[in-house]
Coordinates of C-alpha atoms in Angstrom, one line a residue:
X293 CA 0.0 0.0 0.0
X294 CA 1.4 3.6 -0.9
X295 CA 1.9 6.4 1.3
X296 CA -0.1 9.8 1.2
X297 CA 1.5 13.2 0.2
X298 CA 0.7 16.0 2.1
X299 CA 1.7 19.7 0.9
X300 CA 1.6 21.5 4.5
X301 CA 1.2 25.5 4.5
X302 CA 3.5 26.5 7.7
X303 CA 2.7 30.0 7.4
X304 CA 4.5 33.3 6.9
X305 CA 6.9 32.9 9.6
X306 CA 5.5 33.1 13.1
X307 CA 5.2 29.5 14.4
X308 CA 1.9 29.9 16.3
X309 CA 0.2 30.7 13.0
X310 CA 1.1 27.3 11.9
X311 CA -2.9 25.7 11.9
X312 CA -3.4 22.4 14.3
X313 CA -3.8 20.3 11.2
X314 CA -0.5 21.6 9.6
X315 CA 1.3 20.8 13.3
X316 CA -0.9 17.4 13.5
X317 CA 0.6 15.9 10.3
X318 CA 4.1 16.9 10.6
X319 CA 4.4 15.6 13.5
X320 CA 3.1 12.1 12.5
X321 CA 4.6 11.9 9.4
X322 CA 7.6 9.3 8.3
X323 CA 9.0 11.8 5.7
X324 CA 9.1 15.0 6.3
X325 CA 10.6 17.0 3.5
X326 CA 11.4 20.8 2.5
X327 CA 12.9 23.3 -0.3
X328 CA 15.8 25.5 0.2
X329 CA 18.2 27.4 -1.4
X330 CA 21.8 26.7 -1.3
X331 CA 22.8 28.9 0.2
X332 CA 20.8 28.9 3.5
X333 CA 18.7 26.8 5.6
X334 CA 15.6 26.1 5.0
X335 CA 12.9 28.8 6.4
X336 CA 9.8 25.8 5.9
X337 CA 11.9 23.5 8.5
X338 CA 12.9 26.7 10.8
X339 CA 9.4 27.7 11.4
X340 CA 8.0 24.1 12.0
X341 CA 11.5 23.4 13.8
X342 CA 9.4 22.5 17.3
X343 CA 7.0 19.5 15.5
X344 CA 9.5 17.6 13.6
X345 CA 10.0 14.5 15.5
X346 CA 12.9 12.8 16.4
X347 CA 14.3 10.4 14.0
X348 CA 12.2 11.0 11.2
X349 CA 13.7 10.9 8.0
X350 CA 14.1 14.2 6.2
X351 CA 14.4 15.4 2.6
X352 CA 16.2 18.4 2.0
X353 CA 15.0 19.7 -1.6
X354 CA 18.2 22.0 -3.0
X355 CA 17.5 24.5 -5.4
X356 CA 20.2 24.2 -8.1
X357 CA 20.0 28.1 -9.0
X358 CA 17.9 30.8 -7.1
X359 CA 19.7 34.3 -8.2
X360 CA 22.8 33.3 -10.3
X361 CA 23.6 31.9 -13.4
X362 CA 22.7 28.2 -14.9
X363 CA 24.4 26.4 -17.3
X364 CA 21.2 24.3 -18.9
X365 CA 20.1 24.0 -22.0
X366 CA 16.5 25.2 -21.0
X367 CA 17.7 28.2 -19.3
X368 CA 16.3 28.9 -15.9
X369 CA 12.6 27.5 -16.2
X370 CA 14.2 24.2 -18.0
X371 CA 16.6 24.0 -14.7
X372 CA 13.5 24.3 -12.6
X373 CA 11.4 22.2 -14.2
X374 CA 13.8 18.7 -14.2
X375 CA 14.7 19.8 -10.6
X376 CA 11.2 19.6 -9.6
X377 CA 11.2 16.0 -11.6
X378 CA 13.9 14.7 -9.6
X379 CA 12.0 16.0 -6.2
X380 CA 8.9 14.1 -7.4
X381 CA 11.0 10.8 -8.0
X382 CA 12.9 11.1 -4.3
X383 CA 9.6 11.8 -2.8
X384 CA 7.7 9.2 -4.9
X385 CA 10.2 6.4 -3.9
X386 CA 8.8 7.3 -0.3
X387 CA 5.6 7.2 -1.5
X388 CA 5.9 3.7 -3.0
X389 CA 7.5 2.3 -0.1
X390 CA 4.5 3.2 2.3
X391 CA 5.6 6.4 4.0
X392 CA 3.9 9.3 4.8
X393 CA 5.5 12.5 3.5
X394 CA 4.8 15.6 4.3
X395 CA 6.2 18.3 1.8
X396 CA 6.4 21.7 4.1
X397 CA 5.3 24.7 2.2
X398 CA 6.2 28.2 3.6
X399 CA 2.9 30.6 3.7
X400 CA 0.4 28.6 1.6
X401 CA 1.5 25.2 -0.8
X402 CA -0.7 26.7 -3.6
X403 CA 0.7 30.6 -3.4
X404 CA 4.0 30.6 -5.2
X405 CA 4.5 27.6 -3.3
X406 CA 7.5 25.0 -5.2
X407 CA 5.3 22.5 -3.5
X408 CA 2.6 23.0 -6.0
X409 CA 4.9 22.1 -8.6
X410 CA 5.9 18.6 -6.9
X411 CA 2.2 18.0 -6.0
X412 CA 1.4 18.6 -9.6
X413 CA 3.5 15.7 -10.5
X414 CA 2.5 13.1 -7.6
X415 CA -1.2 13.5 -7.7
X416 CA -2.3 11.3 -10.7
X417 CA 0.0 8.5 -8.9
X418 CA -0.8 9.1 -5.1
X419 CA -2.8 10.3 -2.8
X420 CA -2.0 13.3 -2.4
X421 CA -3.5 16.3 -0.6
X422 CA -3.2 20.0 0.4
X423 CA -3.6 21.7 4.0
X424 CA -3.3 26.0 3.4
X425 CA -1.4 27.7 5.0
X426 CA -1.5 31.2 6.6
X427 CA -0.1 33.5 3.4
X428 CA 1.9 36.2 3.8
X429 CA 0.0 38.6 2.3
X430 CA -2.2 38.2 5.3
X431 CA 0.7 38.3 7.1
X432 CA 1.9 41.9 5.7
X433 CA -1.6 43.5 6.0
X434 CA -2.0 42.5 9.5
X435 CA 1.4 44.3 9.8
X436 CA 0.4 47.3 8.1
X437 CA -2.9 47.0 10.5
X438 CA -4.6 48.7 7.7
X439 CA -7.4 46.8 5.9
X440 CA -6.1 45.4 2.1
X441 CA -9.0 45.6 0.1
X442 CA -12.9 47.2 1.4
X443 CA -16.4 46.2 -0.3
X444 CA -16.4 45.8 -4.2
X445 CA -12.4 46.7 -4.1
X446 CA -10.1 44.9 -6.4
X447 CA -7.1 43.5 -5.4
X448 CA -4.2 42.2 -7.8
X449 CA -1.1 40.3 -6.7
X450 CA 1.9 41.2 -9.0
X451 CA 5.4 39.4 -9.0
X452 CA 8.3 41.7 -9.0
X453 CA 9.9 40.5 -12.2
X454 CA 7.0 41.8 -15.0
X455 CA 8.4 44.0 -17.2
X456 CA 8.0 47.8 -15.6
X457 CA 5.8 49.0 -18.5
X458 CA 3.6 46.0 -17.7
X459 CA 3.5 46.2 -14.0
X460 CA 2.5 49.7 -14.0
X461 CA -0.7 48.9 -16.4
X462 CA -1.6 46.2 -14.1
X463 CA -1.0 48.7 -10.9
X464 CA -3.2 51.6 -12.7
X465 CA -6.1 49.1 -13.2
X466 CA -6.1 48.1 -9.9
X467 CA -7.7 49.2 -6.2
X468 CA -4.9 47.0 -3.9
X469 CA -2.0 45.3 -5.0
X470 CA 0.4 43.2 -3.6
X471 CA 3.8 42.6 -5.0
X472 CA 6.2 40.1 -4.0
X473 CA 9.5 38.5 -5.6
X474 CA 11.5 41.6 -4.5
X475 CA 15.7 41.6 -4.4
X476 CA 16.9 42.6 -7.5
X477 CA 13.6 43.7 -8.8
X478 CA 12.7 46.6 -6.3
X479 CA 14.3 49.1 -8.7
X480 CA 11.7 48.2 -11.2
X481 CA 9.0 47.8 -9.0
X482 CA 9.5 51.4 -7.4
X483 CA 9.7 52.7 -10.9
X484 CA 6.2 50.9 -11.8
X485 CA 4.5 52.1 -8.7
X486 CA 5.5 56.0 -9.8
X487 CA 4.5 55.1 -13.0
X488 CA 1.2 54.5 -11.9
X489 CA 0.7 56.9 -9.1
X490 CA 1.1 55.5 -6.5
X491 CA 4.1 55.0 -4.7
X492 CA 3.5 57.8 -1.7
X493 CA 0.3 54.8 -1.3
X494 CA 2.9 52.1 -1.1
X495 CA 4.4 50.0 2.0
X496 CA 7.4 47.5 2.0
X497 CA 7.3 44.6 4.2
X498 CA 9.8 42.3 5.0
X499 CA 9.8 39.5 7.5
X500 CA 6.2 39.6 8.0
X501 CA 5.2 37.9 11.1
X502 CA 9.0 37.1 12.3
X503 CA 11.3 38.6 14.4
X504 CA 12.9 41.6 12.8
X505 CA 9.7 42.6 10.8
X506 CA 10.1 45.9 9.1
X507 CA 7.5 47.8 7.9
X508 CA 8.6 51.3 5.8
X509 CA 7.2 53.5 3.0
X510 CA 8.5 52.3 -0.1
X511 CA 9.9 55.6 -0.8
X512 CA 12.2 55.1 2.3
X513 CA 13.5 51.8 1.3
X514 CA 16.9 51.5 0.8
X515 CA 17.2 49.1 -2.6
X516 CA 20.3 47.6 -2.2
X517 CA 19.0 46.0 1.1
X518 CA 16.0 44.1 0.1
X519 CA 15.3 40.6 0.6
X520 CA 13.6 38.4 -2.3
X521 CA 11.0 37.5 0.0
X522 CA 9.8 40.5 1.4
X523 CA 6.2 42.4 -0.3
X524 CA 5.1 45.3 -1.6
X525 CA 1.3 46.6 -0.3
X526 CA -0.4 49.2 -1.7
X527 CA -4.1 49.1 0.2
X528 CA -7.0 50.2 -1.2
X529 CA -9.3 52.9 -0.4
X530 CA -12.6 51.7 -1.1
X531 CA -14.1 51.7 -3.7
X532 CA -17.4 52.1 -2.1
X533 CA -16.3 55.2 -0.7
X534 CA -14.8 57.0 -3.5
X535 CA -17.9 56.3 -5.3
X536 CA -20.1 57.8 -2.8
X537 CA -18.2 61.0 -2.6
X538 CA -18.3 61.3 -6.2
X539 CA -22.3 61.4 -6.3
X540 CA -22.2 63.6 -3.5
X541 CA -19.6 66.2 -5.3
X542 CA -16.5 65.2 -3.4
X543 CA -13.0 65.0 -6.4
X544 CA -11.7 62.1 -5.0
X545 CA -9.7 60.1 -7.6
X546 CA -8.6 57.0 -5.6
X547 CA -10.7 54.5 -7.4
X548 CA -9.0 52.2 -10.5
X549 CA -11.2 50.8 -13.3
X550 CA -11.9 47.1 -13.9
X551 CA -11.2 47.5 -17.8
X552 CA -8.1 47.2 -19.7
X553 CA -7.0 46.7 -23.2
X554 CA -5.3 43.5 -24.3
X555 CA -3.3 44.8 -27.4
X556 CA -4.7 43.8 -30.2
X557 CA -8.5 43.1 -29.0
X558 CA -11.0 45.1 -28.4
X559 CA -13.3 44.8 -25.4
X560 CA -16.8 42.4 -26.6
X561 CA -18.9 44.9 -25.7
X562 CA -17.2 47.5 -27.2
X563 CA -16.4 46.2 -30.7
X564 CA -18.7 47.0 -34.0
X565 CA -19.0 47.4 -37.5
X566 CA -16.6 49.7 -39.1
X567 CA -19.1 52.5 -40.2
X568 CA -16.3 53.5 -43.1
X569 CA -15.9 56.5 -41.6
X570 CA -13.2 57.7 -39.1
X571 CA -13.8 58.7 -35.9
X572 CA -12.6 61.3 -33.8
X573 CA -9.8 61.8 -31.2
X574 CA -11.2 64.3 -28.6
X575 CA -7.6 65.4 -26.1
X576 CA -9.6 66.8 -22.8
X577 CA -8.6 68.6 -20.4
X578 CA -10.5 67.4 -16.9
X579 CA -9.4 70.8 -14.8
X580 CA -7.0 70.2 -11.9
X581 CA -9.7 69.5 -9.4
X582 CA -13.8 69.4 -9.0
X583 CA -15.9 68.0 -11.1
X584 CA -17.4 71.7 -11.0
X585 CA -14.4 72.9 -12.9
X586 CA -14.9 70.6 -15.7
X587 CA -15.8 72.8 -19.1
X588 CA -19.8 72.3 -20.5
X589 CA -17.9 71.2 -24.0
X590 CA -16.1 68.6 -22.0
X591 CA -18.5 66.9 -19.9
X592 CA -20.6 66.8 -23.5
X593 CA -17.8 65.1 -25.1
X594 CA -17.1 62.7 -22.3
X595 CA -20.7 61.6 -22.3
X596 CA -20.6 60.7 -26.1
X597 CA -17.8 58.6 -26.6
X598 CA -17.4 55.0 -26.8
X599 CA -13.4 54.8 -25.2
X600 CA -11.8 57.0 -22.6
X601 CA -7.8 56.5 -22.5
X602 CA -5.8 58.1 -20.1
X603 CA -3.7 58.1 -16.9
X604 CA -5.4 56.1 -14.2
X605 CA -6.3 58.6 -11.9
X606 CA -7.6 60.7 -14.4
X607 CA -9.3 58.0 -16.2
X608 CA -11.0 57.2 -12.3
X609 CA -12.5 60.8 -12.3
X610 CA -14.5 60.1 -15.6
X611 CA -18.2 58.5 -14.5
X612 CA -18.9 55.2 -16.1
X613 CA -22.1 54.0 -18.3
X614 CA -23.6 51.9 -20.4
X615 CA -21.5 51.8 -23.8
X616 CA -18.3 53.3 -22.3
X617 CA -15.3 51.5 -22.1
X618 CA -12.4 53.1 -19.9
X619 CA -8.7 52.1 -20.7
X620 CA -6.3 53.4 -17.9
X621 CA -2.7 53.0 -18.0
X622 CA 0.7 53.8 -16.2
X623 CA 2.6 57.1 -16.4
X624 CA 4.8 57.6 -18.8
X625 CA 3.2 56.3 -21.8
X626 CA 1.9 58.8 -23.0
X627 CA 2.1 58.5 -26.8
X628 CA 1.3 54.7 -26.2
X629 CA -2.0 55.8 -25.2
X630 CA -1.9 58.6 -28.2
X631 CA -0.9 55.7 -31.0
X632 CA -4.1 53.5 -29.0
X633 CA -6.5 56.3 -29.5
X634 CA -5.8 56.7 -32.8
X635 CA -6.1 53.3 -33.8
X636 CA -9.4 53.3 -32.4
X637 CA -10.5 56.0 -34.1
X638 CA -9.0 54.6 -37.3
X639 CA -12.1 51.9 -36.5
X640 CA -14.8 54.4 -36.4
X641 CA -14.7 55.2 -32.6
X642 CA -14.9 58.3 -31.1
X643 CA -12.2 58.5 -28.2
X644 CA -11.3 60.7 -25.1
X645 CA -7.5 61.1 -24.6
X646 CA -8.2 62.9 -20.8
X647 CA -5.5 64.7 -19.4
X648 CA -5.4 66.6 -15.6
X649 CA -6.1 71.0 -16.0
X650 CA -5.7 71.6 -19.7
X651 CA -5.0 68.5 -21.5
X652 CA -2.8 71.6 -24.4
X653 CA -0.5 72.4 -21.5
X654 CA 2.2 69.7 -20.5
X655 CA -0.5 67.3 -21.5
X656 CA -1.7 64.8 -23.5
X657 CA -2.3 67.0 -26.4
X658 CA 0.8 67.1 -27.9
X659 CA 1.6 63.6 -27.3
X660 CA -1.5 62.8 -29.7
X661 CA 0.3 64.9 -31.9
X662 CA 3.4 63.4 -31.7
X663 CA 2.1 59.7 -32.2
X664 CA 0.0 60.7 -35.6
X665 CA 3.4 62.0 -36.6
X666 CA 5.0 59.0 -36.5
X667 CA 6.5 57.1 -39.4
X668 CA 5.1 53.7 -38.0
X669 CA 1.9 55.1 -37.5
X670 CA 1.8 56.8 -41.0
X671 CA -2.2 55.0 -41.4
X672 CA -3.1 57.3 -38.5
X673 CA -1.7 60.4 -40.2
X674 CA -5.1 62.0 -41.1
X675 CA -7.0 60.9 -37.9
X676 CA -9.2 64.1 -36.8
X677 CA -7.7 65.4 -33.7
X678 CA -9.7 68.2 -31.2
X679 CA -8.7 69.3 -28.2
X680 CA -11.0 70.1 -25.5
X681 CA -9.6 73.0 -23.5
X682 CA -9.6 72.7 -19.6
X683 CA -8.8 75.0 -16.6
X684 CA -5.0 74.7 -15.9
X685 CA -3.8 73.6 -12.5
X686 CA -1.1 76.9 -12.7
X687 CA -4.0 79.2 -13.3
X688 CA -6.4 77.6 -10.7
X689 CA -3.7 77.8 -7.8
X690 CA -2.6 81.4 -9.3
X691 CA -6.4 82.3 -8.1
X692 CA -6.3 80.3 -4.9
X693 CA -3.5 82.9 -4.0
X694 CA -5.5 86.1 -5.3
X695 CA -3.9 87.1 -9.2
X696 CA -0.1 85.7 -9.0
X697 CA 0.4 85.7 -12.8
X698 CA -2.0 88.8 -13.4
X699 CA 1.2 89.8 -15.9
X700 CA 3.5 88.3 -18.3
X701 CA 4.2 85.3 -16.7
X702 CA 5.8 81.4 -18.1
X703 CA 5.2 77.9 -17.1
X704 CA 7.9 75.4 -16.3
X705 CA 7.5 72.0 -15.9
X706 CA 11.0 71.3 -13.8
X707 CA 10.8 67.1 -15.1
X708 CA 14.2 66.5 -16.7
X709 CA 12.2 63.3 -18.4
X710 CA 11.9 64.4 -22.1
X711 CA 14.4 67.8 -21.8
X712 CA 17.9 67.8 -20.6
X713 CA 18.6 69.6 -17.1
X714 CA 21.0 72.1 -19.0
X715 CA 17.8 72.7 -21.3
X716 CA 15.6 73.9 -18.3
X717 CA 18.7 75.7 -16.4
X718 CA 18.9 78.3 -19.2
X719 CA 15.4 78.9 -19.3
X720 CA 15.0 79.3 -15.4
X721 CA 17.8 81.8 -15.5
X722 CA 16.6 83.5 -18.9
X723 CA 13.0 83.8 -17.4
X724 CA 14.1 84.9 -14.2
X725 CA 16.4 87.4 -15.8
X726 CA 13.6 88.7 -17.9
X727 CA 11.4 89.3 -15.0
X728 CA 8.7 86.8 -15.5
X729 CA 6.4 85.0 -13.0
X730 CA 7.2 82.0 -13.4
X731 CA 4.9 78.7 -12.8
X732 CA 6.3 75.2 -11.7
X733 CA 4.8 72.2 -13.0
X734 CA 6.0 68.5 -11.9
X735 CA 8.3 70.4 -9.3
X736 CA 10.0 67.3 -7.1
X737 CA 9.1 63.6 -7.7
X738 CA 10.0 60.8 -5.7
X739 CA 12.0 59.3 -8.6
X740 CA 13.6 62.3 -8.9
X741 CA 14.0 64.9 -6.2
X742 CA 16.9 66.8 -7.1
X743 CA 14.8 68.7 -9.8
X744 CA 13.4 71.4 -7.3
X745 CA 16.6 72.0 -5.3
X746 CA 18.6 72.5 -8.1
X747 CA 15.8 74.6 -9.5
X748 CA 15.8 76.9 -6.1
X749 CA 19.5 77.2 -6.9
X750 CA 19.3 79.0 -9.9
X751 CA 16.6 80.9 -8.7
X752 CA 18.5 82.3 -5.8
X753 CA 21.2 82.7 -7.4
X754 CA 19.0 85.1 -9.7
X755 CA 16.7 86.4 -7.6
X756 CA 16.7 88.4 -4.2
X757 CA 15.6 86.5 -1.5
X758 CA 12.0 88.4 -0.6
X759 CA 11.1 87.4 -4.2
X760 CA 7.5 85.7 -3.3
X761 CA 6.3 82.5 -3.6
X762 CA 3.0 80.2 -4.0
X763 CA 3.2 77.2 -2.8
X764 CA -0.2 75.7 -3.2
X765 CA -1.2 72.0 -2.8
X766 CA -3.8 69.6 -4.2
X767 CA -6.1 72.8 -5.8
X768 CA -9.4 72.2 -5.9
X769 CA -9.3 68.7 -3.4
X770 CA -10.5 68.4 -0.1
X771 CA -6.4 68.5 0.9
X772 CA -6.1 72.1 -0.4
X773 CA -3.7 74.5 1.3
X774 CA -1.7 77.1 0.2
X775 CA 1.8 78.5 1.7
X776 CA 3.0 81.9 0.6
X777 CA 6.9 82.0 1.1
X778 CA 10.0 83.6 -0.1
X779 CA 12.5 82.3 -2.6
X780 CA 15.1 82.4 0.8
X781 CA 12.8 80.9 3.2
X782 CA 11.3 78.3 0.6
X783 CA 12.3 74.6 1.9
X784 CA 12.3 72.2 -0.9
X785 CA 11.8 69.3 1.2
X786 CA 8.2 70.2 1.8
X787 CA 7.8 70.0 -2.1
X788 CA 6.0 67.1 -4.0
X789 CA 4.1 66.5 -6.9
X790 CA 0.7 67.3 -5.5
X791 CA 2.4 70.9 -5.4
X792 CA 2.1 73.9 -8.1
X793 CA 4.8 76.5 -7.2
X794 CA 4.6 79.7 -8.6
X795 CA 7.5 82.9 -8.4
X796 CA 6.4 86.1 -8.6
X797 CA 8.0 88.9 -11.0
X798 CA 9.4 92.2 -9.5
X799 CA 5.8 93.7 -9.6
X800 CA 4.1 91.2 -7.0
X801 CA 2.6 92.0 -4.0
X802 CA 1.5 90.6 -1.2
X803 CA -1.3 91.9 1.2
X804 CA -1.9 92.5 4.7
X805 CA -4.8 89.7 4.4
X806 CA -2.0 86.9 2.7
X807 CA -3.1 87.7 -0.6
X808 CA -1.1 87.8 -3.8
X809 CA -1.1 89.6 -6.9
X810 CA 1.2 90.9 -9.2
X811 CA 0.9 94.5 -10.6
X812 CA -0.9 95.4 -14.2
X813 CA 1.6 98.1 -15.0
X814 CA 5.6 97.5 -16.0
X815 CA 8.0 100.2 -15.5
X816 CA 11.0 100.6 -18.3
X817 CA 13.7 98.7 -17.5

């Protein structure tokens, strides 16, 4: 008579959440058997170190490559896959003898459990069965004490080693996501979450449930000190919620959208007839905060077309309905979503390419542009394009302060993504120089941070000190405030991207009441 299998969750780390089945089994078994890497002992056996009896035999299952290189002709995955082959025939020869073997399984067997692998190829032969295990995602969220996923929210659990591009699609169609294979990948996986807005939302965790658990903002993480088995959590904020303060006028623009495009196919319910005519690619431009702010010509376009492509958040702030099929994306792509759009209208759909404030300035407008210039997209050429003005987010926090750029003014954006650093030094100086106002979009990202203090260099280099500034936050959102400073007293550290910073020329003033404004009337230089 043949033995049974048994792949045994033992849970993320802390031996007590090991379940009284798992601890029953192991410590019964004949076999009792467990992965590891070369390297290092096995973290199964350590946390189920207390129940292995005496004198049982044990299998120790030795990765032949975890990190480093392989010399097989299948690459990695071939590697992996005869390994797991030779696991199944030790194990099996257990089997066939009469013993039971229990195959230990850190956080759950079936959860990017190697156990699943081995079970995969035992089952058809032996009995074989599963007891789950405690994962440690549910590990990292009890951490965090902060609830993963609320009501109709959507939660997605990424590994680390997607392409960037991709991850960042999957992260901006998403409410809560989890990320895990970290190590080498955490570069990429920061860069992903900025790319889809929302790194300041994400947590690391590593040794969830051990000693020595860590829990940090993934901002704060140190990338040359993070273990392959630690997580990424980015919790949701209910879905629910955000969709209750939208009917009752609230901007929030936390939710994600369930629909995505798989290149190359169109969503069923959106698909039909070519009507043999083109349609139209509308660029809009949302406004920078309430829906009150949205223009009468945009809200009419938005309620007429079949696709809206954008940003995620922006997408989020767009209502769905019956025939409307919303296609969010990462950062960073944005004549991706340009080259999509026009595709789509090259089918006969009309399309809305939505951008934050006024989708003609640093937004999505040009990009359009840019993609129907293309020589690969040469098809798309003659694609009617309109653009769909908006209120600017410069504009909107110049009135928050009182009339900032009432004069000759220029707006920056300080991102050293798609213009060199020397390109945007000579024009902060040249500006400054000129007397200009001057407004700063995309001031100091995460990914980049040195943008705004270099950018308060030149300017104090140019400018005396009492020069005044605007320093207003989240315009038009519940989080609004506004800061007026001067270019000496300005600390960049209290700079992010929900920030529009704005310099004011020679002729601004500031009032007794905190009000600023900047005077009609030039003197000769």
């Amino acid at each position: 008579m043949t033995g049974s299998l048994w792949c045994v969750g033992v849970g993320p780390g802390d031996p007590e959440l090991i379940t009284r089945k798992a601890a029953r089994l192991i410590e019964t078994a004949d076999v009792v058997a467990y992965h590891r890497a070369g390297h290092r002992p096995s973290t199964a056996r350590a946390i189920a170190a207390d129940l292995i009896p005496d004198g049982v035999v044990e299998e120790e299952l030795v990765y032949p490559v975890t990190t480093g290189e392989i010399d097989h002709p299948g690459g990695y995955h071939g590697a992996m896959a005869a390994f797991y082959l030779e696991c199944a025939e030790r194990l099996g020869a257990h089997l066939e003898a009469g013993r039971s073997v229990v195959l230990l399984a850190e956080g759950d067997p079936l959860f990017f459990g190697s156990s699943m692998y081995v079970h995969d190829l035992l089952a058809e032969r032996f009995d074989a069965h599963v007891v789950p295990g405690v994962t440690s995602v549910s590990a990292a969220s009890a951490g965090l004490s902060t609830g993963l996923c609320r009501h109709e929210d959507v939660l997605t659990v990424l590994p680390g080693t997607l392409p960037v591009t991709e991850m960042a699609r999957r992260l901006a169609d998403t409410d809560a996501a989890v990320i895990m294979k970290l190590g080498r990948t955490f570069a990429n996986v920061r860069e992903a979450l900025a790319q889809a807005g929302l790194l300041e939302r994400a947590w690391y965790v590593e040794r969830a449930s051990r000693d020595g658990e860590r829990l940090l903002p993934v901002t704060q993480v140190d990338p040359s000190h993070v273990p392959y088995m630690s997580l990424v959590v980015v919790p949701g904020l209910d879905r629910r919620a955000d969709a209750a303060g939208r009917a009752s006028g609230s901007a929030s623009s936390s939710s994600r959208t369930a629909m995505q495009r798989v290149p190359g196919v169109l969503p069923a319910a959106a698909t039909s007839e070519r009507s043999g005519e083109p349609g139209t690619v509308f660029v809009v431009g949302l406004g920078p905060g309430p829906d009150a702010w949205l223009t009468p010509e945009a809200a009419d376009v938005l309620g007429r077309v079949s696709y809206v492509i954008g940003y995620a958040p922006y997408v989020a702030r767009v209502p769905t309905r019956d025939g409307l099929v919303r296609l969010p994306s990462g950062n960073t792509v944005e004549v991706d979503r340009g080259t999509q759009a026009l595709e789509l209208a090259h089918d006969g759909h009309d399309v809305a390419v939505v951008s934050g404030g006024d989708a003609g300035v640093f937004g999505m407008a040009s990009a359009v542009f840019e993609a129907r210039e293309r020589p690969e997209n040469a098809a798309l050429a003659g694609m009617p394009v309109h653009v769909v003005p908006g209120v600017t987010a410069a504009h909107a926090a110049a009135a928050l302060a009182g009339a900032v750029l009432g004069g000759d003014h220029a707006l920056i954006s300080l991102s050293d993504r798609l213009k060199p650093w020397d390109v945007i030094d000579a024009r902060l100086r040249a500006c400054a120089r000129a007397d200009l106002a001057m407004a700063f979009y995309n001031p100091r990202s995460a990914s980049r941070p040195h943008q705004f203090d270099q950018a308060l260099s030149v300017l104090r280099e140019e400018l005396p000190g009492d020069r005044p500034v605007v320093v207003a936050r989240h315009v038009g959102r519940e989080q609004e405030a506004l800061e007026v400073t001067s270019v000496a007293a300005l600390d960049p550290e209290t700079i992010d991207m929900g920030c529009l910073v704005i310099v004011g020329s020679q002729g601004t003033r500031t009032t007794a009441d905190g009000r600023v404004w900047t005077a009609r009337f030039v003197p000769s230089r």
